[in-house]
Amino acid sequence: MISNNDISKFFEHYPFPAVINVEEYIGNGIREPFDFVDDANIIFPEDTKRKPKKSLIVGCGYNEALYHALRNPKISYYALDISNNAVEHNKKVMKEHNIENLEVVNQDLIEAKNENYDLIYAKNVVSFVNSPLEALKHLSECLSDDGALILSVPNAYHFSAVNFIRPLLRNLEFDLYDLESVKDAFELIKGLGHNHPSAMMAFNKEEFIPLVNFISLFLTPKFNIFTIQDLFDLYAKSGLFFQNWYDNVLYYPSTSIRHNQDKHPGFYKKINSLDRVLMWDSVGRIFGSRRNHQNHTMCLRKKSDYEFFPYNLFNNAKTYVSLSPSQMIKTPEGVDSVFAVRANIRMKLSPEHEKIIDLLDKPQLVSSLLESKKISSINDQRSDALLDLFEASVVRFHL
């Protein structure tokens, strides 16, 4: 079993993610997943006007707590990290920028006190613990009954080749605190050849990844990865309920598979008819190793009332639909088609898609939108087009 001291020592030695200028990061318009200012309607879709009074950030590292405190000066944040260096860095920046709504302590997540937090962020933390189940149970205890837990974990469909080779590196006793030993380990992986799955994970486009990235992937003392089924098994045991993904586009066949394929007729219909969780798992297995989908990022709740909440809102008479704040609609130069563009999506829009988006300068009732005379297609086509946009996270459903 890996001790907390092993994990702490690793992150003291290798600050990861790297330190950034958080104010500049925010000023450049870059947003973190489940940013409360932009994403309240997918954190608390049952009440988009709700404001959390206090929030917990576990494994805050060098940047995350500062980011949220600066973005939400009226929310009180309590953040913890097992790296003392990370904690001291946060305190230094807090003093320099007079940040008063944040407290940062050197503490393990299991030591976090049950304070009934309205909102908890646990991003890329559960991947480094011995028992993900115990970690989730403890986080659930720290959460208020109507609170939300933001969880991000490594995607097993993407990282399985990393964990496949990690036992070899461990058995060969490479010393991750000795630079020459680390370089030797990296050369070993490079030497496996571009066709070896593990070597492919150390290669980015036309060159190998930086040495520090290799260390964070292949040499961390602990690296838990998760399939979608792994996650839902954990939820069932921990008493937590899945509410929604941050980005649906990574999980739905409508965004990845052509509805009509010559070589595989009926394939889309078959995969789209699967049970929801099995469908998400299937899309992950098909595309997870090829696309840049490194993490599963989601919102969990304590009450079963919120399970799959946004996904069950389409036929609710009180449901609103709004355009995702990070969504850009573009017509590339020299092309007639219009596209929905984000970091991980380039979706060609149909005329129905375009007309729906044109009407979303502000949130609209789904029922009113589908009855709009500005959309000329028949009702079934309107509904299908709106669901396409939801499954691509171009739009969001909420009350």
Short mmCIF file of C-alpha atoms in Angstrom, two decimals:
data_model
loop_
_atom_site.label_atom_id
_atom_site.label_comp_id
_atom_site.label_asym_id
_atom_site.label_seq_id
_atom_site.Cartn_x
_atom_site.Cartn_y
_atom_site.Cartn_z
CA MET A 1 0.00 0.00 0.00
CA ILE A 2 1.24 3.46 -0.92
CA SER A 3 1.48 5.80 2.07
CA ASN A 4 0.37 9.43 2.21
CA ASN A 5 4.02 10.32 2.77
CA ASP A 6 4.90 8.71 -0.58
CA ILE A 7 2.26 10.79 -2.36
CA SER A 8 3.21 13.95 -0.46
CA LYS A 9 6.89 13.49 -1.25
CA PHE A 10 6.11 13.03 -4.94
CA PHE A 11 4.12 16.26 -5.23
CA GLU A 12 6.65 18.20 -3.17
CA HIS A 13 9.32 17.11 -5.64
CA TYR A 14 7.22 17.43 -8.81
CA PRO A 15 4.73 20.32 -8.65
CA PHE A 16 1.91 19.23 -10.93
CA PRO A 17 -0.01 20.85 -12.48
CA ALA A 18 2.67 23.47 -12.96
CA VAL A 19 2.36 26.89 -11.35
CA ILE A 20 0.57 29.46 -13.54
CA ASN A 21 -0.37 33.12 -13.21
CA VAL A 22 -4.02 32.57 -12.27
CA GLU A 23 -5.09 36.20 -12.76
CA GLU A 24 -3.62 36.19 -16.26
CA TYR A 25 -5.23 32.81 -16.95
CA ILE A 26 -8.65 34.19 -16.01
CA GLY A 27 -8.00 37.44 -17.86
CA ASN A 28 -7.32 35.49 -21.05
CA GLY A 29 -10.83 34.06 -20.87
CA ILE A 30 -9.80 30.52 -19.93
CA ARG A 31 -12.31 28.73 -17.71
CA GLU A 32 -12.09 25.61 -15.59
CA PRO A 33 -14.78 22.89 -15.86
CA PHE A 34 -17.71 23.56 -13.54
CA ASP A 35 -16.68 27.18 -13.07
CA PHE A 36 -19.49 28.43 -10.84
CA VAL A 37 -19.96 31.77 -12.62
CA ASP A 38 -20.50 30.12 -16.00
CA ASP A 39 -21.74 26.69 -14.97
CA ALA A 40 -24.19 27.15 -12.10
CA ASN A 41 -26.94 25.76 -14.36
CA ILE A 42 -25.17 22.40 -14.65
CA ILE A 43 -24.09 22.29 -10.99
CA PHE A 44 -27.50 23.10 -9.54
CA PRO A 45 -29.84 22.65 -12.55
CA GLU A 46 -32.83 22.46 -10.20
CA ASP A 47 -32.17 26.03 -8.99
CA THR A 48 -29.82 28.12 -11.13
CA LYS A 49 -30.06 31.09 -8.74
CA ARG A 50 -28.67 29.14 -5.81
CA LYS A 51 -25.41 30.49 -4.37
CA PRO A 52 -23.22 28.19 -2.26
CA LYS A 53 -22.12 29.78 1.00
CA LYS A 54 -19.04 27.66 1.53
CA SER A 55 -17.04 25.38 -0.70
CA LEU A 56 -14.31 22.79 -0.15
CA ILE A 57 -11.46 22.18 -2.60
CA VAL A 58 -9.46 19.00 -1.96
CA GLY A 59 -6.07 18.54 -3.59
CA CYS A 60 -6.07 22.19 -4.61
CA GLY A 61 -2.47 22.19 -5.86
CA TYR A 62 -0.92 25.49 -6.85
CA ASN A 63 -3.72 27.00 -8.92
CA GLU A 64 -7.23 25.62 -8.43
CA ALA A 65 -8.17 27.27 -5.13
CA LEU A 66 -6.83 30.64 -6.27
CA TYR A 67 -8.82 30.33 -9.49
CA HIS A 68 -12.15 29.74 -7.75
CA ALA A 69 -11.54 32.33 -5.04
CA LEU A 70 -10.76 35.01 -7.62
CA ARG A 71 -13.73 34.06 -9.81
CA ASN A 72 -16.19 33.98 -6.89
CA PRO A 73 -15.20 36.56 -4.24
CA LYS A 74 -18.56 36.15 -2.40
CA ILE A 75 -18.07 32.42 -1.79
CA SER A 76 -15.91 31.23 1.13
CA TYR A 77 -13.44 28.50 0.14
CA TYR A 78 -11.59 26.06 2.36
CA ALA A 79 -8.84 24.29 0.42
CA LEU A 80 -6.43 21.54 1.35
CA ASP A 81 -3.43 19.82 -0.18
CA ILE A 82 -0.87 17.28 1.05
CA SER A 83 1.97 19.30 -0.48
CA ASN A 84 3.26 21.92 1.94
CA ASN A 85 4.97 23.71 -0.96
CA ALA A 86 1.61 24.08 -2.70
CA VAL A 87 -0.01 25.41 0.47
CA GLU A 88 2.75 27.98 1.02
CA HIS A 89 2.52 29.11 -2.61
CA ASN A 90 -1.24 29.68 -2.21
CA LYS A 91 -0.70 31.69 0.96
CA LYS A 92 1.94 33.83 -0.73
CA VAL A 93 -0.35 34.68 -3.67
CA MET A 94 -3.31 35.27 -1.34
CA LYS A 95 -1.26 37.84 0.58
CA GLU A 96 0.02 39.52 -2.60
CA HIS A 97 -3.48 39.88 -4.07
CA ASN A 98 -5.40 40.41 -0.82
CA ILE A 99 -7.58 37.32 -1.32
CA GLU A 100 -9.76 37.11 1.79
CA ASN A 101 -12.34 34.44 0.87
CA LEU A 102 -9.87 31.53 0.87
CA GLU A 103 -8.18 29.45 3.58
CA VAL A 104 -5.59 26.83 2.55
CA VAL A 105 -4.22 24.12 4.85
CA ASN A 106 -1.72 21.27 4.60
CA GLN A 107 -4.06 18.30 5.00
CA ASP A 108 -5.11 15.00 3.45
CA LEU A 109 -8.66 14.72 2.11
CA ILE A 110 -9.55 12.00 4.65
CA GLU A 111 -8.77 14.55 7.38
CA ALA A 112 -11.26 17.08 6.01
CA LYS A 113 -13.88 17.90 8.63
CA ASN A 114 -17.57 17.30 8.06
CA GLU A 115 -18.75 20.89 7.62
CA ASN A 116 -21.76 20.34 5.30
CA TYR A 117 -20.20 22.10 2.33
CA ASP A 118 -22.56 23.26 -0.41
CA LEU A 119 -19.99 22.59 -3.11
CA ILE A 120 -16.92 20.35 -3.14
CA TYR A 121 -14.27 20.14 -5.85
CA ALA A 122 -12.23 16.93 -5.96
CA LYS A 123 -10.48 17.04 -9.31
CA ASN A 124 -7.72 14.51 -10.02
CA VAL A 125 -7.47 13.56 -6.34
CA VAL A 126 -9.16 10.16 -6.14
CA SER A 127 -6.63 8.89 -8.68
CA PHE A 128 -3.89 9.09 -6.02
CA VAL A 129 -5.57 7.41 -3.02
CA ASN A 130 -5.41 3.77 -1.92
CA SER A 131 -9.18 3.46 -1.58
CA PRO A 132 -11.30 5.56 -3.97
CA LEU A 133 -14.42 4.20 -2.26
CA GLU A 134 -13.37 5.43 1.19
CA ALA A 135 -12.41 8.79 -0.31
CA LEU A 136 -15.85 9.19 -1.93
CA LYS A 137 -17.63 8.11 1.25
CA HIS A 138 -15.73 10.73 3.24
CA LEU A 139 -16.41 13.46 0.68
CA SER A 140 -20.10 12.53 0.79
CA GLU A 141 -20.04 12.98 4.58
CA CYS A 142 -18.58 16.47 4.10
CA LEU A 143 -21.34 17.44 1.65
CA SER A 144 -24.64 19.08 2.60
CA ASP A 145 -27.79 17.15 1.68
CA ASP A 146 -28.45 19.39 -1.33
CA GLY A 147 -24.77 19.96 -2.09
CA ALA A 148 -22.84 19.08 -5.23
CA LEU A 149 -19.54 17.21 -5.58
CA ILE A 150 -17.43 17.96 -8.65
CA LEU A 151 -15.28 14.94 -9.41
CA SER A 152 -12.61 14.45 -12.07
CA VAL A 153 -10.75 11.16 -12.55
CA PRO A 154 -8.45 9.68 -15.22
CA ASN A 155 -10.23 8.00 -18.11
CA ALA A 156 -9.31 4.29 -18.26
CA TYR A 157 -10.10 4.09 -21.97
CA HIS A 158 -7.38 6.67 -22.55
CA PHE A 159 -4.81 5.66 -19.92
CA SER A 160 -5.04 1.85 -19.83
CA ALA A 161 -1.78 1.59 -21.79
CA VAL A 162 -0.03 3.64 -19.09
CA ASN A 163 -1.13 1.39 -16.25
CA PHE A 164 -0.28 -1.66 -18.36
CA ILE A 165 3.44 -0.77 -18.31
CA ARG A 166 3.70 0.82 -14.83
CA PRO A 167 4.32 -2.54 -13.03
CA LEU A 168 7.36 -3.11 -15.30
CA LEU A 169 8.87 0.26 -14.35
CA ARG A 170 8.15 -0.42 -10.69
CA ASN A 171 9.69 -3.93 -10.81
CA LEU A 172 12.82 -2.57 -12.49
CA GLU A 173 13.13 -0.16 -9.54
CA PHE A 174 13.66 3.08 -11.42
CA ASP A 175 14.22 5.86 -8.89
CA LEU A 176 11.80 8.68 -9.63
CA TYR A 177 13.90 11.08 -7.51
CA ASP A 178 17.08 10.43 -9.49
CA LEU A 179 17.16 12.34 -12.78
CA GLU A 180 19.36 9.84 -14.61
CA SER A 181 17.16 6.95 -13.50
CA VAL A 182 14.05 8.81 -14.69
CA LYS A 183 15.69 9.48 -18.06
CA ASP A 184 16.56 5.78 -18.36
CA ALA A 185 12.93 4.86 -17.74
CA PHE A 186 11.82 7.35 -20.39
CA GLU A 187 14.30 5.91 -22.90
CA LEU A 188 12.95 2.43 -22.19
CA ILE A 189 9.41 3.54 -23.05
CA LYS A 190 10.60 5.39 -26.16
CA GLY A 191 12.44 2.26 -27.27
CA LEU A 192 9.24 0.21 -27.31
CA GLY A 193 8.44 1.76 -30.68
CA HIS A 194 5.60 3.97 -31.87
CA ASN A 195 3.26 1.00 -32.35
CA HIS A 196 3.45 -0.09 -28.71
CA PRO A 197 0.35 1.27 -26.86
CA SER A 198 2.41 2.46 -23.88
CA ALA A 199 4.94 4.24 -26.08
CA MET A 200 2.09 5.94 -27.93
CA MET A 201 1.03 7.53 -24.63
CA ALA A 202 4.50 9.11 -24.36
CA PHE A 203 4.21 10.58 -27.84
CA ASN A 204 2.33 13.78 -28.68
CA LYS A 205 1.76 14.45 -32.37
CA GLU A 206 5.29 14.70 -33.78
CA GLU A 207 7.42 14.54 -30.64
CA PHE A 208 7.71 12.87 -27.26
CA ILE A 209 6.01 14.48 -24.29
CA PRO A 210 8.16 16.56 -21.87
CA LEU A 211 10.01 14.60 -19.21
CA VAL A 212 7.88 16.05 -16.38
CA ASN A 213 4.71 14.82 -18.13
CA PHE A 214 6.26 11.36 -18.48
CA ILE A 215 6.94 11.34 -14.74
CA SER A 216 3.40 12.41 -13.85
CA LEU A 217 1.93 9.63 -16.01
CA PHE A 218 4.27 6.68 -15.68
CA LEU A 219 6.10 7.14 -12.37
CA THR A 220 3.57 8.46 -9.86
CA PRO A 221 3.39 6.23 -6.77
CA LYS A 222 -0.34 5.71 -7.43
CA PHE A 223 -2.49 6.21 -10.53
CA ASN A 224 -6.09 4.94 -10.37
CA ILE A 225 -7.96 4.99 -13.67
CA PHE A 226 -11.68 4.45 -14.22
CA THR A 227 -14.06 3.09 -16.82
CA ILE A 228 -17.60 4.40 -16.72
CA GLN A 229 -18.79 1.14 -15.19
CA ASP A 230 -16.08 1.47 -12.51
CA LEU A 231 -17.49 4.87 -11.63
CA PHE A 232 -21.11 3.77 -11.40
CA ASP A 233 -20.09 0.81 -9.23
CA LEU A 234 -18.34 3.29 -6.91
CA TYR A 235 -21.40 5.55 -6.76
CA ALA A 236 -23.63 2.61 -5.81
CA LYS A 237 -21.34 1.71 -2.90
CA SER A 238 -20.66 5.26 -1.73
CA GLY A 239 -24.26 6.47 -1.59
CA LEU A 240 -23.65 9.19 -4.18
CA PHE A 241 -25.70 9.72 -7.34
CA PHE A 242 -24.50 10.76 -10.77
CA GLN A 243 -26.12 14.00 -11.96
CA ASN A 244 -24.31 14.94 -15.17
CA TRP A 245 -21.09 15.08 -17.14
CA TYR A 246 -19.35 18.38 -17.68
CA ASP A 247 -19.27 17.69 -21.42
CA ASN A 248 -21.77 15.28 -22.99
CA VAL A 249 -20.00 15.31 -26.34
CA LEU A 250 -17.53 12.70 -25.11
CA TYR A 251 -20.21 10.14 -24.29
CA TYR A 252 -22.99 10.24 -26.88
CA PRO A 253 -22.98 8.40 -30.23
CA SER A 254 -24.84 11.28 -31.92
CA THR A 255 -21.67 13.39 -31.70
CA SER A 256 -19.25 10.68 -32.85
CA ILE A 257 -20.99 8.19 -35.14
CA ARG A 258 -22.77 8.87 -38.41
CA HIS A 259 -26.46 8.06 -38.24
CA ASN A 260 -26.21 6.21 -41.56
CA GLN A 261 -23.05 4.26 -42.32
CA ASP A 262 -22.61 2.28 -45.52
CA LYS A 263 -20.20 -0.23 -43.99
CA HIS A 264 -22.14 -0.71 -40.75
CA PRO A 265 -25.84 -0.09 -41.43
CA GLY A 266 -27.86 0.11 -38.25
CA PHE A 267 -24.79 0.51 -36.01
CA TYR A 268 -25.81 3.96 -34.76
CA LYS A 269 -29.34 2.79 -33.98
CA LYS A 270 -28.01 -0.23 -32.07
CA ILE A 271 -25.60 1.70 -29.88
CA ASN A 272 -28.08 4.53 -29.31
CA SER A 273 -30.70 2.04 -28.07
CA LEU A 274 -28.48 0.70 -25.29
CA ASP A 275 -29.05 1.44 -21.62
CA ARG A 276 -27.72 4.94 -20.91
CA VAL A 277 -24.67 3.90 -18.87
CA LEU A 278 -23.83 1.03 -21.24
CA MET A 279 -24.14 3.42 -24.19
CA TRP A 280 -21.71 5.88 -22.56
CA ASP A 281 -19.34 3.02 -21.79
CA SER A 282 -19.54 1.79 -25.39
CA VAL A 283 -18.73 5.21 -26.84
CA GLY A 284 -15.81 5.45 -24.41
CA ARG A 285 -14.44 2.09 -25.53
CA ILE A 286 -14.72 3.02 -29.20
CA PHE A 287 -13.24 6.51 -29.05
CA GLY A 288 -11.59 6.92 -25.63
CA SER A 289 -8.13 5.79 -26.70
CA ARG A 290 -8.08 7.94 -29.85
CA ARG A 291 -9.47 11.31 -28.87
CA ASN A 292 -7.97 13.67 -26.32
CA HIS A 293 -10.31 12.60 -23.54
CA GLN A 294 -8.05 12.29 -20.53
CA ASN A 295 -10.52 12.71 -17.68
CA HIS A 296 -14.10 11.94 -16.72
CA THR A 297 -15.42 15.14 -15.14
CA MET A 298 -18.85 15.05 -13.54
CA CYS A 299 -21.21 16.38 -10.89
CA LEU A 300 -22.44 14.04 -8.13
CA ARG A 301 -25.23 14.58 -5.59
CA LYS A 302 -26.33 12.97 -2.30
CA LYS A 303 -30.04 12.72 -3.12
CA SER A 304 -31.45 10.22 -5.60
CA ASP A 305 -33.83 12.98 -6.79
CA TYR A 306 -30.92 14.46 -8.75
CA GLU A 307 -29.77 11.25 -10.45
CA PHE A 308 -29.47 11.93 -14.22
CA PHE A 309 -31.39 15.16 -13.51
CA PRO A 310 -30.62 17.20 -16.67
CA TYR A 311 -31.06 14.13 -18.87
CA ASN A 312 -34.64 13.69 -17.63
CA LEU A 313 -35.75 17.30 -18.14
CA PHE A 314 -36.60 17.33 -21.85
CA ASN A 315 -40.32 16.61 -21.35
CA ASN A 316 -40.70 18.77 -18.23
CA ALA A 317 -42.96 21.76 -18.91
CA LYS A 318 -40.78 23.97 -16.69
CA THR A 319 -37.48 23.15 -18.40
CA TYR A 320 -35.34 25.91 -19.87
CA VAL A 321 -32.67 25.52 -22.51
CA SER A 322 -29.67 27.83 -22.72
CA LEU A 323 -26.56 28.06 -24.87
CA SER A 324 -23.36 26.83 -23.22
CA PRO A 325 -21.20 29.89 -22.38
CA SER A 326 -18.04 28.43 -23.90
CA GLN A 327 -19.76 27.62 -27.18
CA MET A 328 -18.66 29.39 -30.38
CA ILE A 329 -20.61 29.29 -33.64
CA LYS A 330 -18.39 29.78 -36.69
CA THR A 331 -18.46 29.68 -40.46
CA PRO A 332 -14.89 28.88 -41.59
CA GLU A 333 -13.50 30.94 -44.43
CA GLY A 334 -14.28 29.42 -47.81
CA VAL A 335 -16.91 27.06 -46.38
CA ASP A 336 -20.69 27.41 -46.61
CA SER A 337 -21.47 25.29 -43.56
CA VAL A 338 -21.84 26.57 -39.99
CA PHE A 339 -20.10 24.76 -37.12
CA ALA A 340 -20.35 24.62 -33.34
CA VAL A 341 -16.73 24.83 -32.19
CA ARG A 342 -15.11 24.20 -28.81
CA ALA A 343 -11.78 22.75 -27.71
CA ASN A 344 -13.01 19.18 -28.26
CA ILE A 345 -15.79 19.56 -30.83
CA ARG A 346 -16.33 20.72 -34.39
CA MET A 347 -19.97 19.91 -35.08
CA LYS A 348 -21.53 20.72 -38.44
CA LEU A 349 -24.90 22.33 -37.83
CA SER A 350 -28.07 21.52 -39.73
CA PRO A 351 -30.58 24.28 -40.61
CA GLU A 352 -32.68 23.15 -37.61
CA HIS A 353 -29.63 23.42 -35.31
CA GLU A 354 -28.87 26.93 -36.58
CA LYS A 355 -32.44 28.17 -36.09
CA ILE A 356 -32.57 26.85 -32.54
CA ILE A 357 -29.24 28.48 -31.66
CA ASP A 358 -30.37 31.79 -33.19
CA LEU A 359 -33.27 31.86 -30.72
CA LEU A 360 -31.06 31.31 -27.67
CA ASP A 361 -29.82 34.84 -27.00
CA LYS A 362 -31.30 34.14 -23.56
CA PRO A 363 -32.69 30.99 -21.87
CA GLN A 364 -35.96 29.78 -23.38
CA LEU A 365 -38.59 27.32 -22.24
CA VAL A 366 -38.10 24.12 -24.22
CA SER A 367 -41.84 23.96 -24.95
CA SER A 368 -41.89 27.53 -26.32
CA LEU A 369 -38.76 26.99 -28.38
CA LEU A 370 -40.14 23.87 -30.04
CA GLU A 371 -43.37 25.70 -30.90
CA SER A 372 -41.62 28.74 -32.40
CA LYS A 373 -42.82 29.67 -35.88
CA LYS A 374 -39.25 30.73 -36.68
CA ILE A 375 -38.33 27.05 -36.93
CA SER A 376 -39.92 25.67 -40.07
CA SER A 377 -39.23 21.94 -39.64
CA ILE A 378 -41.77 19.47 -38.26
CA ASN A 379 -41.93 18.80 -34.50
CA ASP A 380 -39.98 15.53 -34.54
CA GLN A 381 -37.11 17.16 -36.44
CA ARG A 382 -37.07 20.08 -34.00
CA SER A 383 -36.95 17.74 -31.02
CA ASP A 384 -34.21 15.60 -32.57
CA ALA A 385 -32.17 18.70 -33.42
CA LEU A 386 -32.48 20.06 -29.87
CA LEU A 387 -31.45 16.71 -28.38
CA ASP A 388 -28.47 16.62 -30.76
CA LEU A 389 -27.35 19.98 -29.40
CA PHE A 390 -27.83 18.83 -25.80
CA GLU A 391 -25.87 15.62 -26.41
CA ALA A 392 -23.05 17.75 -27.82
CA SER A 393 -23.25 20.14 -24.81
CA VAL A 394 -23.90 23.01 -27.19
CA VAL A 395 -27.00 23.67 -25.07
CA ARG A 396 -28.01 22.85 -21.50
CA PHE A 397 -31.30 21.88 -19.85
CA HIS A 398 -32.22 23.27 -16.43
CA LEU A 399 -35.13 24.61 -14.41
#
